[in-house]
PDB file of C-alpha atoms in Angstrom:
ATOM      1  CA  MET A   1    -380.626 -52.973 -70.965  1.00  0.00           C
ATOM      2  CA  THR A   2    -380.374 -53.252 -74.736  1.00  0.00           C
ATOM      3  CA  ASN A   3    -383.281 -54.175 -76.963  1.00  0.00           C
ATOM      4  CA  PRO A   4    -382.559 -57.584 -78.569  1.00  0.00           C
ATOM      5  CA  HIS A   5    -384.796 -56.629 -81.513  1.00  0.00           C
ATOM      6  CA  GLN A   6    -382.792 -53.465 -82.137  1.00  0.00           C
ATOM      7  CA  LYS A   7    -381.598 -53.221 -85.725  1.00  0.00           C
ATOM      8  CA  ILE A   8    -377.964 -52.185 -86.028  1.00  0.00           C
ATOM      9  CA  THR A   9    -375.812 -51.135 -88.962  1.00  0.00           C
ATOM     10  CA  PRO A  10    -373.018 -53.242 -90.454  1.00  0.00           C
ATOM     11  CA  ALA A  11    -370.506 -50.876 -88.809  1.00  0.00           C
ATOM     12  CA  GLU A  12    -372.052 -51.492 -85.383  1.00  0.00           C
ATOM     13  CA  ALA A  13    -372.235 -55.255 -85.984  1.00  0.00           C
ATOM     14  CA  ALA A  14    -368.612 -55.320 -87.133  1.00  0.00           C
ATOM     15  CA  LYS A  15    -367.526 -53.581 -83.940  1.00  0.00           C
ATOM     16  CA  LEU A  16    -369.466 -56.034 -81.750  1.00  0.00           C
ATOM     17  CA  LEU A  17    -368.122 -59.024 -83.682  1.00  0.00           C
ATOM     18  CA  GLY A  18    -364.558 -57.741 -83.831  1.00  0.00           C
ATOM     19  CA  LYS A  19    -364.512 -57.974 -87.618  1.00  0.00           C
ATOM     20  CA  ALA A  20    -364.050 -55.510 -90.454  1.00  0.00           C
ATOM     21  CA  GLU A  21    -367.148 -54.336 -92.317  1.00  0.00           C
ATOM     22  CA  SER A  22    -365.602 -55.751 -95.485  1.00  0.00           C
ATOM     23  CA  THR A  23    -365.426 -59.176 -93.819  1.00  0.00           C
ATOM     24  CA  LEU A  24    -369.142 -59.006 -93.002  1.00  0.00           C
ATOM     25  CA  ALA A  25    -369.896 -58.024 -96.608  1.00  0.00           C
ATOM     26  CA  ARG A  26    -367.825 -60.948 -97.895  1.00  0.00           C
ATOM     27  CA  GLU A  27    -369.607 -63.339 -95.524  1.00  0.00           C
ATOM     28  CA  ARG A  28    -373.002 -62.046 -96.685  1.00  0.00           C
ATOM     29  CA  SER A  29    -372.075 -62.608-100.336  1.00  0.00           C
ATOM     30  CA  ARG A  30    -370.929 -66.156 -99.533  1.00  0.00           C
ATOM     31  CA  GLY A  31    -374.027 -66.921 -97.473  1.00  0.00           C
ATOM     32  CA  THR A  32    -371.992 -67.433 -94.312  1.00  0.00           C
ATOM     33  CA  GLY A  33    -371.562 -65.487 -91.101  1.00  0.00           C
ATOM     34  CA  CYS A  34    -374.091 -63.743 -88.931  1.00  0.00           C
ATOM     35  CA  PRO A  35    -377.745 -63.603 -90.062  1.00  0.00           C
ATOM     36  CA  TYR A  36    -378.812 -60.218 -91.432  1.00  0.00           C
ATOM     37  CA  LEU A  37    -381.815 -58.347 -92.788  1.00  0.00           C
ATOM     38  CA  LYS A  38    -382.132 -56.326 -95.947  1.00  0.00           C
ATOM     39  CA  ILE A  39    -384.683 -53.548 -95.511  1.00  0.00           C
ATOM     40  CA  ASN A  40    -385.310 -51.180 -98.427  1.00  0.00           C
ATOM     41  CA  GLY A  41    -381.921 -52.139 -99.838  1.00  0.00           C
ATOM     42  CA  LYS A  42    -380.086 -51.463 -96.553  1.00  0.00           C
ATOM     43  CA  VAL A  43    -378.348 -54.188 -94.580  1.00  0.00           C
ATOM     44  CA  ARG A  44    -379.181 -54.386 -90.889  1.00  0.00           C
ATOM     45  CA  TYR A  45    -378.439 -56.902 -88.173  1.00  0.00           C
ATOM     46  CA  LEU A  46    -380.613 -57.747 -85.198  1.00  0.00           C
ATOM     47  CA  ARG A  47    -378.645 -57.254 -81.995  1.00  0.00           C
ATOM     48  CA  ALA A  48    -379.986 -60.609 -80.708  1.00  0.00           C
ATOM     49  CA  ASP A  49    -378.659 -62.384 -83.825  1.00  0.00           C
ATOM     50  CA  VAL A  50    -375.221 -60.810 -83.374  1.00  0.00           C
ATOM     51  CA  GLU A  51    -375.123 -61.780 -79.689  1.00  0.00           C
ATOM     52  CA  ALA A  52    -376.276 -65.345 -80.488  1.00  0.00           C
ATOM     53  CA  TYR A  53    -373.660 -65.625 -83.253  1.00  0.00           C
ATOM     54  CA  LEU A  54    -370.967 -64.541 -80.801  1.00  0.00           C
ATOM     55  CA  ALA A  55    -372.125 -67.085 -78.221  1.00  0.00           C
ATOM     56  CA  GLN A  56    -372.138 -69.904 -80.800  1.00  0.00           C
ATOM     57  CA  HIS A  57    -368.684 -69.023 -82.107  1.00  0.00           C
ATOM     58  CA  THR A  58    -366.911 -68.534 -78.798  1.00  0.00           C
ATOM     59  CA  THR A  59    -364.218 -71.097 -78.107  1.00  0.00           C
ATOM     60  CA  ARG A  60    -362.820 -71.896 -74.715  1.00  0.00           C
ATOM     61  CA  HIS A  61    -359.607 -73.819 -74.392  1.00  0.00           C
ATOM     62  CA  THR A  62    -359.692 -76.728 -71.997  1.00  0.00           C
ATOM     63  CA  ILE A  63    -356.899 -78.352 -70.060  1.00  0.00           C
ATOM     64  CA  GLY A  64    -357.548 -81.788 -68.603  1.00  0.00           C
ATOM     65  CA  GLY A  65    -361.269 -81.509 -69.367  1.00  0.00           C
ATOM     66  CA  ARG A  66    -361.728 -78.291 -67.374  1.00  0.00           C
ATOM     67  CA  SER A  67    -362.489 -74.918 -68.936  1.00  0.00           C
ATOM     68  CA  HIS A  68    -359.991 -72.132 -68.274  1.00  0.00           C
ATOM     69  CA  ASP A  69    -360.614 -68.459 -69.041  1.00  0.00           C
TER      70      ASP A  69
END
């Protein structure tokens, strides 16, 4: 079981989110994207924030009002 309070690097977050690190950096500079922390000048993401962001930004296509995976 993973620790939801675990701090992960931008590279690890990018892998989980399926995005490039440069995309995460661009989102941070624009004030969009996944929440992050800056600790002693280093960017870190909380695993729980990354997982919540994924859950909120997951789209399921529906046909006739029913969800299909």
